[in-house]
mmCIF file of C-alpha atoms and ligand atoms in Angstrom:
data_model
loop_
_atom_site.group_PDB
_atom_site.id
_atom_site.type_symbol
_atom_site.label_atom_id
_atom_site.label_comp_id
_atom_site.label_asym_id
_atom_site.label_seq_id
_atom_site.Cartn_x
_atom_site.Cartn_y
_atom_site.Cartn_z
ATOM 1 C CA MET A 319 20.922 -0.071 7.431
ATOM 2 C CA ARG A 320 18.581 -1.176 10.167
ATOM 3 C CA VAL A 321 14.838 -1.114 9.656
ATOM 4 C CA THR A 322 12.423 -2.262 12.359
ATOM 5 C CA SER A 323 9.002 -3.243 11.140
ATOM 6 C CA CYS A 324 5.710 -4.751 12.148
ATOM 7 C CA GLY A 325 2.455 -5.487 10.371
ATOM 8 C CA ILE A 326 -1.030 -6.479 11.435
ATOM 9 C CA THR A 327 -4.035 -7.447 9.390
ATOM 10 C CA ASP A 328 -7.371 -7.749 11.124
ATOM 11 C CA VAL A 329 -10.787 -8.795 9.872
ATOM 12 C CA GLY A 330 -12.469 -5.899 11.722
ATOM 13 C CA LEU A 331 -15.877 -6.188 13.338
ATOM 14 C CA LYS A 332 -18.354 -6.377 10.473
ATOM 15 C CA ARG A 333 -16.866 -8.561 7.758
ATOM 16 C CA SER A 334 -16.956 -12.347 7.783
ATOM 17 C CA HIS A 335 -13.489 -12.705 6.272
ATOM 18 C CA ASN A 336 -10.344 -10.776 5.656
ATOM 19 C CA GLU A 337 -9.624 -9.829 2.038
ATOM 20 C CA ASP A 338 -6.527 -7.776 2.890
ATOM 21 C CA ASN A 339 -3.027 -9.192 2.685
ATOM 22 C CA LEU A 340 0.330 -7.897 3.775
ATOM 23 C CA LEU A 341 3.941 -8.764 3.181
ATOM 24 C CA ILE A 342 7.011 -7.917 5.210
ATOM 25 C CA ASN A 343 10.298 -9.200 3.840
ATOM 26 C CA GLU A 344 13.008 -7.862 6.127
ATOM 27 C CA GLU A 345 15.846 -9.235 4.020
ATOM 28 C CA LEU A 346 14.701 -7.315 0.973
ATOM 29 C CA ASN A 347 13.289 -4.402 2.991
ATOM 30 C CA LEU A 348 10.096 -4.925 1.034
ATOM 31 C CA PHE A 349 6.653 -4.084 2.407
ATOM 32 C CA VAL A 350 3.260 -4.531 0.755
ATOM 33 C CA VAL A 351 -0.355 -3.949 1.742
ATOM 34 C CA ALA A 352 -3.084 -5.150 -0.644
ATOM 35 C CA ASP A 353 -6.834 -4.718 -0.192
ATOM 36 C CA GLY A 354 -8.757 -7.261 -2.252
ATOM 37 C CA MET A 355 -12.295 -7.010 -3.580
ATOM 38 C CA GLY A 356 -14.707 -9.361 -5.320
ATOM 39 C CA GLY A 357 -17.227 -11.994 -4.361
ATOM 40 C CA HIS A 358 -16.732 -15.422 -2.816
ATOM 41 C CA ASN A 359 -13.031 -15.781 -2.035
ATOM 42 C CA GLY A 360 -11.926 -13.597 -4.931
ATOM 43 C CA GLY A 361 -10.816 -10.623 -2.864
ATOM 44 C CA GLU A 362 -8.404 -12.525 -0.670
ATOM 45 C CA PHE A 363 -7.125 -14.490 -3.646
ATOM 46 C CA ALA A 364 -6.439 -11.291 -5.597
ATOM 47 C CA SER A 365 -4.586 -9.621 -2.728
ATOM 48 C CA ALA A 366 -2.570 -12.817 -2.149
ATOM 49 C CA ILE A 367 -1.546 -12.985 -5.822
ATOM 50 C CA CYS A 368 -0.488 -9.376 -5.509
ATOM 51 C CA VAL A 369 1.819 -9.716 -2.473
ATOM 52 C CA ASN A 370 3.320 -12.979 -3.797
ATOM 53 C CA THR A 371 4.009 -11.550 -7.242
ATOM 54 C CA VAL A 372 5.658 -8.407 -5.896
ATOM 55 C CA GLU A 373 7.936 -10.470 -3.662
ATOM 56 C CA GLU A 374 8.796 -12.866 -6.494
ATOM 57 C CA ILE A 375 9.747 -10.079 -8.898
ATOM 58 C CA VAL A 376 11.718 -8.012 -6.388
ATOM 59 C CA GLU A 377 13.614 -11.112 -5.276
ATOM 60 C CA ASN A 378 14.481 -12.028 -8.840
ATOM 61 C CA MET A 379 17.145 -9.493 -9.764
ATOM 62 C CA GLU A 380 17.513 -10.818 -13.329
ATOM 63 C CA ILE A 381 14.095 -9.528 -14.181
ATOM 64 C CA GLY A 382 15.760 -6.149 -14.759
ATOM 65 C CA ASP A 383 17.107 -7.540 -18.004
ATOM 66 C CA GLN A 384 13.589 -7.757 -19.366
ATOM 67 C CA LEU A 385 12.845 -4.107 -18.772
ATOM 68 C CA SER A 386 13.641 -1.439 -21.298
ATOM 69 C CA VAL A 387 15.498 0.792 -18.871
ATOM 70 C CA ASP A 388 18.999 2.154 -18.532
ATOM 71 C CA GLN A 389 20.748 -0.782 -16.838
ATOM 72 C CA ASP A 390 23.459 1.562 -15.523
ATOM 73 C CA ASP A 391 20.986 3.709 -13.617
ATOM 74 C CA PRO A 392 20.294 1.789 -10.393
ATOM 75 C CA VAL A 393 17.483 4.093 -9.290
ATOM 76 C CA GLU A 394 15.620 3.786 -12.566
ATOM 77 C CA LEU A 395 16.168 0.044 -12.583
ATOM 78 C CA VAL A 396 14.633 -0.467 -9.134
ATOM 79 C CA ARG A 397 11.808 1.970 -9.816
ATOM 80 C CA GLU A 398 10.837 0.209 -13.044
ATOM 81 C CA LYS A 399 11.167 -3.192 -11.465
ATOM 82 C CA LEU A 400 8.724 -2.293 -8.712
ATOM 83 C CA ARG A 401 6.343 -0.814 -11.270
ATOM 84 C CA TYR A 402 6.650 -3.989 -13.345
ATOM 85 C CA ALA A 403 5.947 -6.146 -10.264
ATOM 86 C CA LEU A 404 2.608 -4.450 -9.625
ATOM 87 C CA ARG A 405 1.641 -4.460 -13.299
ATOM 88 C CA LEU A 406 2.423 -8.156 -13.526
ATOM 89 C CA ALA A 407 0.354 -8.789 -10.387
ATOM 90 C CA GLY A 408 -2.540 -7.005 -12.098
ATOM 91 C CA ARG A 409 -2.138 -9.124 -15.214
ATOM 92 C CA ARG A 410 -2.071 -12.356 -13.229
ATOM 93 C CA ILE A 411 -5.201 -11.413 -11.300
ATOM 94 C CA PHE A 412 -6.930 -10.413 -14.533
ATOM 95 C CA GLU A 413 -6.032 -13.749 -16.132
ATOM 96 C CA LYS A 414 -7.224 -15.809 -13.143
ATOM 97 C CA ALA A 415 -10.449 -13.815 -13.050
ATOM 98 C CA SER A 416 -11.039 -14.422 -16.772
ATOM 99 C CA GLU A 417 -10.364 -18.155 -16.432
ATOM 100 C CA SER A 418 -12.757 -19.067 -13.636
ATOM 101 C CA PRO A 419 -16.268 -17.732 -13.056
ATOM 102 C CA GLU A 420 -15.880 -17.929 -9.255
ATOM 103 C CA PHE A 421 -13.104 -15.321 -9.426
ATOM 104 C CA HIS A 422 -14.799 -13.125 -11.986
ATOM 105 C CA GLY A 423 -14.623 -9.471 -10.990
ATOM 106 C CA MET A 424 -11.910 -9.827 -8.386
ATOM 107 C CA GLY A 425 -9.279 -7.166 -7.954
ATOM 108 C CA THR A 426 -7.105 -5.443 -5.409
ATOM 109 C CA THR A 427 -5.584 -2.135 -4.490
ATOM 110 C CA ALA A 428 -1.954 -2.171 -3.424
ATOM 111 C CA VAL A 429 0.782 -0.084 -1.927
ATOM 112 C CA SER A 430 4.344 -1.324 -1.881
ATOM 113 C CA MET A 431 7.605 0.078 -0.558
ATOM 114 C CA LEU A 432 11.112 -1.170 -1.247
ATOM 115 C CA ILE A 433 14.056 0.408 0.574
ATOM 116 C CA ASP A 434 17.181 0.081 -1.546
ATOM 117 C CA GLY A 435 20.428 2.018 -1.875
ATOM 118 C CA GLY A 436 19.381 4.886 0.387
ATOM 119 C CA ASN A 437 16.018 5.346 -1.294
ATOM 120 C CA ALA A 438 12.458 4.338 -0.578
ATOM 121 C CA PHE A 439 10.612 3.278 -3.742
ATOM 122 C CA ILE A 440 6.876 3.584 -3.256
ATOM 123 C CA ALA A 441 4.447 2.127 -5.788
ATOM 124 C CA HIS A 442 0.680 2.111 -5.550
ATOM 125 C CA VAL A 443 -2.608 1.564 -7.298
ATOM 126 C CA GLY A 444 -5.970 2.490 -5.764
ATOM 127 C CA ASP A 445 -6.556 3.820 -2.265
ATOM 128 C CA SER A 446 -4.186 1.814 -0.097
ATOM 129 C CA ARG A 447 -1.836 4.440 1.293
ATOM 130 C CA LEU A 448 1.642 5.212 2.463
ATOM 131 C CA TYR A 449 2.372 7.904 5.025
ATOM 132 C CA LEU A 450 5.809 9.198 5.947
ATOM 133 C CA VAL A 451 6.440 10.463 9.470
ATOM 134 C CA ARG A 452 9.566 12.615 9.428
ATOM 135 C CA ASP A 453 10.673 15.209 11.961
ATOM 136 C CA ASP A 454 7.512 16.745 13.329
ATOM 137 C CA ARG A 455 5.115 16.050 10.527
ATOM 138 C CA VAL A 456 3.192 13.343 8.728
ATOM 139 C CA GLU A 457 2.810 13.319 4.962
ATOM 140 C CA GLN A 458 0.522 11.197 2.827
ATOM 141 C CA VAL A 459 2.939 10.231 0.045
ATOM 142 C CA THR A 460 0.503 8.315 -2.154
ATOM 143 C CA GLU A 461 -2.385 10.051 -3.841
ATOM 144 C CA ASP A 462 -5.521 7.874 -3.875
ATOM 145 C CA HIS A 463 -6.844 6.867 -7.268
ATOM 146 C CA SER A 464 -10.326 7.555 -6.020
ATOM 147 C CA PHE A 465 -13.305 9.676 -6.888
ATOM 148 C CA VAL A 466 -13.177 11.674 -3.658
ATOM 149 C CA ALA A 467 -9.410 12.347 -3.919
ATOM 150 C CA ARG A 468 -10.047 13.946 -7.325
ATOM 151 C CA GLN A 469 -12.850 16.033 -5.861
ATOM 152 C CA ILE A 470 -10.626 17.185 -3.000
ATOM 153 C CA LYS A 471 -7.889 18.140 -5.455
ATOM 154 C CA ALA A 472 -10.371 20.096 -7.527
ATOM 155 C CA GLY A 473 -11.520 21.935 -4.399
ATOM 156 C CA VAL A 474 -15.033 20.494 -4.614
ATOM 157 C CA LEU A 475 -14.875 18.475 -1.385
ATOM 158 C CA THR A 476 -12.985 18.902 1.881
ATOM 159 C CA ALA A 477 -11.133 15.935 3.360
ATOM 160 C CA GLU A 478 -13.737 15.797 6.095
ATOM 161 C CA GLU A 479 -16.661 15.750 3.645
ATOM 162 C CA ALA A 480 -14.899 13.022 1.665
ATOM 163 C CA ARG A 481 -14.743 10.796 4.737
ATOM 164 C CA SER A 482 -18.524 10.377 4.848
ATOM 165 C CA HIS A 483 -19.247 10.844 1.134
ATOM 166 C CA ARG A 484 -21.456 8.156 -0.387
ATOM 167 C CA MET A 485 -18.880 7.609 -3.153
ATOM 168 C CA ARG A 486 -15.877 7.438 -0.821
ATOM 169 C CA ASN A 487 -15.202 3.818 -1.809
ATOM 170 C CA VAL A 488 -15.205 4.453 -5.547
ATOM 171 C CA ILE A 489 -11.751 3.970 -7.027
ATOM 172 C CA TYR A 490 -10.861 4.404 -10.669
ATOM 173 C CA ARG A 491 -7.671 2.367 -10.699
ATOM 174 C CA SER A 492 -6.949 -1.068 -9.227
ATOM 175 C CA LEU A 493 -5.234 -4.318 -10.120
ATOM 176 C CA GLY A 494 -7.109 -7.075 -11.932
ATOM 177 C CA TYR A 495 -10.021 -5.343 -13.648
ATOM 178 C CA GLN A 496 -8.037 -4.610 -16.774
ATOM 179 C CA GLU A 497 -5.174 -6.487 -18.314
ATOM 180 C CA ASP A 498 -2.771 -3.615 -17.792
ATOM 181 C CA VAL A 499 -2.810 -0.747 -15.357
ATOM 182 C CA GLU A 500 -0.821 2.407 -14.745
ATOM 183 C CA VAL A 501 1.232 2.290 -11.535
ATOM 184 C CA ASP A 502 2.481 5.407 -9.744
ATOM 185 C CA VAL A 503 6.005 5.164 -8.312
ATOM 186 C CA GLU A 504 7.621 7.743 -6.015
ATOM 187 C CA VAL A 505 11.262 7.734 -4.979
ATOM 188 C CA ARG A 506 12.334 9.372 -1.717
ATOM 189 C CA ALA A 507 15.816 9.557 -0.221
ATOM 190 C CA ILE A 508 15.503 8.057 3.250
ATOM 191 C CA ARG A 509 16.768 9.626 6.467
ATOM 192 C CA ARG A 510 17.529 8.090 9.806
ATOM 193 C CA GLY A 511 14.417 8.227 11.949
ATOM 194 C CA ASP A 512 11.972 8.051 9.021
ATOM 195 C CA GLN A 513 8.878 6.052 9.791
ATOM 196 C CA PHE A 514 6.723 4.696 6.996
ATOM 197 C CA LEU A 515 3.169 3.533 7.497
ATOM 198 C CA LEU A 516 1.345 1.523 4.833
ATOM 199 C CA CYS A 517 -2.350 0.834 5.310
ATOM 200 C CA SER A 518 -5.610 -0.218 3.742
ATOM 201 C CA ASP A 519 -8.645 2.076 3.783
ATOM 202 C CA GLY A 520 -10.027 0.129 6.739
ATOM 203 C CA LEU A 521 -7.508 2.109 8.783
ATOM 204 C CA SER A 522 -7.283 5.420 6.905
ATOM 205 C CA GLY A 523 -11.071 5.663 6.761
ATOM 206 C CA HIS A 524 -11.282 5.803 10.554
ATOM 207 C CA VAL A 525 -8.037 7.325 11.764
ATOM 208 C CA GLU A 526 -6.779 10.859 11.070
ATOM 209 C CA PRO A 527 -3.210 11.541 9.907
ATOM 210 C CA PHE A 528 -2.386 13.367 13.156
ATOM 211 C CA GLU A 529 -3.417 10.264 15.079
ATOM 212 C CA LEU A 530 -1.153 8.121 12.929
ATOM 213 C CA PHE A 531 1.617 10.591 13.716
ATOM 214 C CA ASP A 532 0.915 10.461 17.456
ATOM 215 C CA HIS A 533 0.945 6.670 17.582
ATOM 216 C CA VAL A 534 3.998 6.188 15.404
ATOM 217 C CA THR A 535 6.055 8.740 17.340
ATOM 218 C CA GLN A 536 4.886 7.594 20.769
ATOM 219 C CA TYR A 537 5.218 3.820 20.435
ATOM 220 C CA GLY A 538 7.406 1.249 18.700
ATOM 221 C CA PRO A 539 6.086 -0.259 15.431
ATOM 222 C CA GLN A 540 4.420 -3.244 17.088
ATOM 223 C CA GLU A 541 2.618 -1.318 19.808
ATOM 224 C CA ALA A 542 1.635 1.469 17.397
ATOM 225 C CA ALA A 543 0.211 -0.995 14.866
ATOM 226 C CA ARG A 544 -1.830 -2.812 17.539
ATOM 227 C CA ARG A 545 -3.224 0.402 18.985
ATOM 228 C CA LEU A 546 -4.141 1.785 15.556
ATOM 229 C CA VAL A 547 -6.048 -1.374 14.639
ATOM 230 C CA ASP A 548 -7.871 -1.177 17.997
ATOM 231 C CA LEU A 549 -8.737 2.454 17.327
ATOM 232 C CA ALA A 550 -10.212 1.634 13.891
ATOM 233 C CA CYS A 551 -12.286 -1.129 15.546
ATOM 234 C CA GLU A 552 -13.508 1.222 18.278
ATOM 235 C CA ARG A 553 -14.748 3.524 15.532
ATOM 236 C CA GLY A 554 -16.804 0.855 13.823
ATOM 237 C CA GLY A 555 -14.344 -1.591 12.292
ATOM 238 C CA ASP A 556 -16.641 -1.889 9.288
ATOM 239 C CA ASP A 557 -13.853 -3.016 6.961
ATOM 240 C CA ASN A 558 -10.731 -5.177 7.111
ATOM 241 C CA ILE A 559 -7.864 -3.245 8.699
ATOM 242 C CA THR A 560 -4.231 -3.600 7.709
ATOM 243 C CA VAL A 561 -1.233 -1.602 8.811
ATOM 244 C CA VAL A 562 2.506 -2.006 8.278
ATOM 245 C CA ILE A 563 4.996 0.268 10.012
ATOM 246 C CA ALA A 564 8.667 0.389 9.011
ATOM 247 C CA SER A 565 11.055 2.512 10.979
ATOM 248 C CA VAL A 566 14.528 3.438 9.675
ATOM 249 C CA ASP A 567 16.683 3.140 12.802
ATOM 250 C CA GLU A 568 20.124 3.312 11.209
ATOM 251 C CA LEU A 569 21.256 4.199 7.703
ATOM 252 C CA SER A 570 24.502 2.264 7.685
HETATM 253 CA CA1 CA B 362 -10.881 -2.116 2.276
#
């Protein structure tokens, strides 16, 4: 399998520091975007704990032994391992935040993708997103754990109204605010030519899905990522902006 990838994280135009973090591990085919929150340096610390913990757990194959899953089912094993990685990240952030007042109230959203055995395992908490560009369409695979996403689902708000809604930043699930958190995990069989885009809300808040599609299909991962960050900045850049693009060039 050959996967080409690129990631950029950018402070944007309005914030004094960058609380987002990303991880690209090409050996593991592991990709993470985390969007930290919380005063002082808490946000960037929380998102850093998140990406480091996910990498540590995915790298450590033996961890599967600690999970109560069917060890003979490789798909279930990987899915539960990725879920465990994010839950453990949440627990570590929660513990650090409880220990030291300067980190009190820190947390992070996260989206993570691991490509393994012909499948993409996609885990997320909060409103960091993963999009899949396949054939001639773009699909938002992750469903935001946010107030406005619920309202859209209930038919109360349109996607366009949600974009400028005063509660657009309200999320009801993230890592670090509670000791344990529910993590959603999707499994998709990958196809040659699939392009995955992970991002923080600093990008998805300014750029429409069709624009993501246009960039990802028109340019290579590096060029597309750069241009998308520039576009989010042109439109205000009021938040940190992170994007990771992973393109499945060959399956075997
Ligand atoms: Ca953000």
